[in-house]
XYZ file of C-alpha atoms in Angstrom:
351
model
C 102.219 77.877 103.058
C 102.529 81.542 102.555
C 99.411 81.451 100.451
C 97.728 79.121 102.828
C 98.412 81.161 105.964
C 97.369 84.801 104.217
C 94.248 83.386 102.886
C 93.270 82.259 106.214
C 94.154 85.590 107.872
C 92.096 87.135 104.966
C 88.913 85.252 106.224
C 89.205 86.519 109.702
C 87.117 89.142 110.826
C 89.803 90.220 113.822
C 92.320 91.081 111.293
C 90.389 94.110 109.927
C 91.356 97.910 110.139
C 91.232 99.452 113.352
C 92.300 102.934 113.584
C 93.072 103.221 117.275
C 95.799 100.361 116.559
C 98.300 101.999 114.461
C 100.946 99.540 112.648
C 98.801 96.252 113.671
C 98.807 93.630 111.057
C 95.442 93.648 109.401
C 93.414 91.826 106.353
C 94.617 94.590 104.035
C 98.313 94.299 104.976
C 97.649 90.348 104.209
C 95.871 91.264 100.954
C 98.827 93.565 99.845
C 101.312 90.759 100.518
C 99.312 88.014 98.900
C 98.733 89.800 95.867
C 102.836 90.413 95.625
C 103.334 86.966 96.156
C 101.120 85.920 93.140
C 102.971 88.066 90.869
C 105.951 86.326 91.793
C 104.274 82.881 91.322
C 102.947 84.575 88.206
C 99.533 83.474 89.212
C 98.107 86.731 87.490
C 94.414 86.087 87.818
C 94.739 85.243 91.783
C 97.390 88.383 91.938
C 94.266 90.562 89.912
C 91.617 89.639 92.043
C 93.194 89.944 95.541
C 94.766 93.496 94.545
C 91.341 94.663 93.110
C 89.425 93.487 96.198
C 91.858 95.321 98.356
C 91.519 98.404 96.167
C 87.424 98.477 95.795
C 86.496 96.566 99.497
C 88.815 97.837 101.998
C 88.203 101.389 102.880
C 91.752 102.542 101.965
C 91.828 105.548 99.765
C 95.040 107.111 98.220
C 95.269 110.673 99.519
C 95.211 113.718 97.346
C 98.472 115.524 97.633
C 101.384 112.722 97.451
C 103.941 114.721 98.852
C 101.620 114.752 102.283
C 102.842 111.180 102.631
C 106.211 112.104 103.177
C 105.946 115.520 104.621
C 108.670 116.525 107.230
C 106.302 118.120 109.384
C 104.364 114.523 109.813
C 105.198 112.071 112.833
C 102.764 109.253 112.080
C 102.554 108.053 109.016
C 99.443 105.790 110.010
C 97.214 108.985 109.909
C 97.082 108.503 106.239
C 94.210 106.444 104.578
C 96.655 105.358 101.923
C 99.218 103.268 104.204
C 98.073 99.894 104.634
C 101.286 98.811 106.826
C 103.353 101.112 108.819
C 106.560 100.483 110.826
C 105.737 102.310 114.287
C 108.511 104.212 116.207
C 107.690 106.131 119.241
C 109.702 109.057 120.601
C 108.072 108.354 123.948
C 108.514 104.894 124.320
C 111.949 104.121 126.768
C 114.323 102.757 124.218
C 116.535 99.854 124.042
C 117.896 100.925 120.694
C 114.930 99.528 118.668
C 112.431 102.694 118.732
C 114.573 104.898 115.988
C 116.349 104.626 112.739
C 118.647 106.530 110.789
C 116.920 106.336 107.347
C 117.278 109.747 106.945
C 121.047 110.522 107.566
C 122.426 108.820 104.396
C 120.034 110.417 101.897
C 120.974 114.211 102.905
C 123.886 115.799 101.075
C 126.229 118.109 102.960
C 124.325 121.142 102.262
C 125.485 123.035 105.300
C 129.114 122.484 104.712
C 128.275 125.092 101.593
C 129.147 128.788 102.847
C 126.052 130.725 103.322
C 123.874 127.849 104.069
C 122.739 126.837 107.670
C 121.360 123.751 108.643
C 117.634 123.414 109.137
C 114.694 120.864 109.318
C 113.374 122.287 106.029
C 116.509 121.371 104.305
C 116.587 117.550 105.772
C 118.405 118.142 109.625
C 121.469 116.591 110.100
C 123.285 115.377 106.806
C 125.540 112.279 106.216
C 125.885 112.209 102.454
C 126.451 108.563 102.076
C 123.494 107.650 99.275
C 122.210 109.802 96.724
C 119.305 109.205 93.983
C 120.699 108.100 90.991
C 120.699 110.515 87.745
C 118.667 107.672 86.329
C 115.946 107.987 88.791
C 115.991 111.831 88.617
C 115.238 111.556 84.857
C 112.464 109.478 85.416
C 109.964 112.052 86.375
C 108.295 113.916 83.693
C 107.692 117.795 83.509
C 104.418 118.419 85.932
C 104.586 115.421 87.808
C 104.021 116.206 91.539
C 106.041 113.151 92.790
C 109.382 114.584 91.746
C 108.936 117.331 94.510
C 107.229 115.085 96.667
C 110.273 112.506 96.727
C 113.217 114.611 95.784
C 114.888 117.876 96.985
C 117.292 120.547 95.400
C 116.028 123.933 96.558
C 118.647 124.741 98.927
C 118.701 128.694 99.251
C 121.094 130.815 101.140
C 119.697 131.463 104.662
C 122.702 132.070 106.735
C 122.486 135.353 108.304
C 125.185 135.356 110.276
C 127.127 134.018 107.821
C 125.944 137.220 105.236
C 126.299 139.754 108.179
C 130.017 138.600 108.562
C 131.061 138.842 105.342
C 128.749 141.880 103.906
C 131.684 144.488 103.733
C 129.862 146.690 101.929
C 126.700 146.546 104.165
C 124.606 146.052 100.516
C 123.211 142.669 101.479
C 125.149 141.206 98.338
C 128.307 138.505 98.957
C 130.349 137.474 96.638
C 130.815 133.658 97.281
C 134.156 132.545 97.926
C 134.022 129.248 96.143
C 131.830 130.399 93.015
C 132.555 134.034 92.655
C 129.016 134.476 92.169
C 127.223 137.634 93.793
C 124.457 136.179 96.216
C 122.060 137.695 98.428
C 119.763 135.858 101.548
C 116.927 133.675 99.990
C 118.988 133.147 96.512
C 118.938 129.593 95.573
C 122.203 127.490 95.815
C 123.896 126.242 92.390
C 126.353 123.599 92.308
C 128.888 125.878 92.137
C 128.970 126.768 95.340
C 129.738 123.573 96.435
C 133.235 122.552 97.179
C 132.809 118.685 96.593
C 129.641 117.107 95.098
C 128.766 115.457 98.572
C 127.742 119.187 99.170
C 125.359 119.696 96.736
C 123.144 116.801 95.189
C 119.749 115.895 94.505
C 118.569 114.472 97.783
C 115.479 112.027 98.752
C 112.881 113.714 101.236
C 111.280 110.829 101.885
C 112.380 109.869 105.554
C 113.252 113.656 106.506
C 111.704 114.271 110.148
C 111.398 117.670 111.233
C 109.064 116.219 114.647
C 110.882 113.660 116.425
C 114.689 114.697 116.063
C 116.257 117.995 116.085
C 118.922 119.118 113.470
C 122.049 117.745 115.279
C 120.164 114.284 116.271
C 121.421 111.342 114.094
C 118.044 109.221 114.853
C 114.609 109.426 114.183
C 111.439 108.094 115.391
C 109.370 109.120 112.447
C 106.967 106.125 111.208
C 108.145 104.194 107.809
C 105.617 103.346 105.119
C 106.006 99.651 104.249
C 102.619 99.155 102.126
C 100.510 101.571 100.569
C 97.710 101.639 98.261
C 99.493 103.246 95.401
C 101.539 100.248 94.979
C 98.256 97.733 95.439
C 97.223 99.720 92.310
C 100.187 99.243 90.567
C 99.931 95.133 91.144
C 96.721 95.019 89.816
C 98.196 97.023 86.596
C 100.810 94.326 86.514
C 98.699 91.391 86.402
C 96.215 92.686 83.909
C 99.163 93.598 81.803
C 100.628 89.972 82.056
C 96.839 88.742 81.366
C 97.046 90.695 78.023
C 94.064 92.893 79.600
C 95.939 96.017 78.336
C 92.485 98.321 79.331
C 92.315 96.997 82.614
C 95.633 97.712 83.330
C 96.167 101.257 82.107
C 92.644 102.021 84.201
C 94.907 100.924 87.460
C 97.833 102.613 86.508
C 96.450 105.708 85.518
C 94.655 106.049 88.697
C 98.543 106.713 89.994
C 99.300 109.049 87.043
C 96.038 110.922 88.144
C 97.135 111.753 91.487
C 100.731 112.660 90.202
C 99.653 115.252 87.364
C 96.285 116.518 88.743
C 94.262 115.166 86.123
C 93.788 112.861 83.015
C 95.855 114.860 80.502
C 99.207 112.871 81.104
C 97.347 109.380 81.153
C 99.050 106.714 79.403
C 97.570 104.750 76.559
C 100.151 101.841 76.241
C 101.736 99.343 78.745
C 104.391 97.336 78.973
C 106.942 95.580 81.637
C 109.496 98.741 80.922
C 106.452 101.379 81.238
C 105.183 99.177 84.255
C 108.691 99.811 85.856
C 109.359 103.272 85.107
C 106.075 104.226 86.926
C 106.912 102.181 89.724
C 110.097 104.066 89.921
C 108.352 107.303 90.201
C 105.900 106.245 92.382
C 107.678 104.045 94.928
C 111.612 105.211 94.224
C 113.460 105.038 97.731
C 111.140 103.269 99.330
C 112.883 99.722 99.076
C 110.859 98.221 96.491
C 113.294 98.649 93.270
C 116.078 95.504 93.488
C 113.396 92.847 94.294
C 110.842 94.082 91.359
C 113.831 94.369 88.907
C 115.045 90.742 89.815
C 111.042 89.366 89.827
C 110.420 90.693 86.220
C 113.797 89.458 84.927
C 115.220 93.116 84.279
C 117.897 93.499 87.147
C 120.997 92.425 85.097
C 119.808 94.636 82.089
C 118.912 97.641 84.125
C 122.091 97.931 85.984
C 124.206 97.224 82.756
C 122.420 99.389 80.527
C 121.623 102.427 82.713
C 124.843 102.114 84.695
C 126.601 102.488 81.292
C 124.323 105.471 80.082
C 125.106 107.382 83.184
C 128.459 105.951 84.595
C 127.723 106.875 88.102
C 129.227 104.324 89.688
C 131.061 100.921 88.915
C 128.368 98.464 89.375
C 127.467 97.917 85.383
C 131.001 96.814 85.003
C 131.281 94.505 88.229
C 127.939 92.779 88.431
C 127.679 89.314 87.636
C 124.879 86.755 86.234
C 124.952 85.028 89.929
C 124.416 88.550 91.784
C 120.727 88.209 91.153
C 120.932 86.187 94.379
C 122.857 86.851 97.390
C 125.164 84.361 98.934
C 123.862 82.277 102.017
C 125.997 83.456 105.340
C 128.028 80.538 106.613
C 126.262 80.827 110.038
C 123.194 79.887 108.401
C 124.665 76.975 106.806
C 126.360 76.004 109.773
C 123.319 75.684 111.746
C 121.198 73.685 108.562
C 123.783 70.947 108.150
C 125.914 72.747 105.531
C 123.030 74.229 103.309
C 124.155 74.361 99.670
C 125.763 78.114 98.577
C 123.803 79.888 95.725
C 125.754 79.568 92.725
C 128.686 81.769 91.912
C 129.532 82.158 95.728
C 132.592 80.573 97.458
C 130.979 77.521 99.645
C 133.315 79.080 102.441
C 131.144 82.427 102.736
């Protein structure tokens, strides 16, 4: 049904892109979703055809600078030609609770708990320190890959002039930090040694930072969230051609994404397999809610959690994950509504 519905939508002229109607479901959004569904169905020719049609004939284009997509000074993600479907939030709309979100909060370490560092929008605003990018994700980025700084931040510096004035007993602009014992000045980069606990200093994601619709004390944001963008469509095409054994075609689409990341062709890849593809998706789409579903779809979820979890040992997921965790339990409330729909294997029937 999904394939039929999306195919009919794509054929309708009224679903063409209209710049004055941000967030509207468009032909491009239907094509992007359909290409993804074809990948799930392993209909590689269909996936390649839909993805390449979207790339070549829709009018969407990659932006020149990856970091612009997630710039904390930008509010409206629909302003970028790369974004195919954007979840719209509007600060000016009378809200009943649905016009804001808290995506930014858990992804920022509590940098403002470090003595000498004041809270600013440039540093992520109000932090909550509940989720950090894994070291595996951080290590994916190669030297020169501009997506690293467009996705992650660890450049906090000492900016609290009031604190420095109060602690500069010699009036020479130099303060011995009370935690690290290091002599510091305003503008010096912070190191992990200045943090009392890891939650105060950790690589953080910038992809939901908001310096426009929220102030530095607010827990909520009305910044738009990107759901579909053309870079992923390129990676859809690369995957489809890879599975068809058409390596040259696969690389031609994958390397378009890399050429933006490296500002040229010097870092283009010459080989592709499923692990190379997944690494490139990780660099391009990290923290955008794509990873779990893609790893499951490619049959790599258990392998990656166990292999890289054991390698980095940042949490216990690699110990606790079971084979049946590639699916989630069906809630009892849903089962009650569907005449006791059967539970997924591995879970108690009482869930």
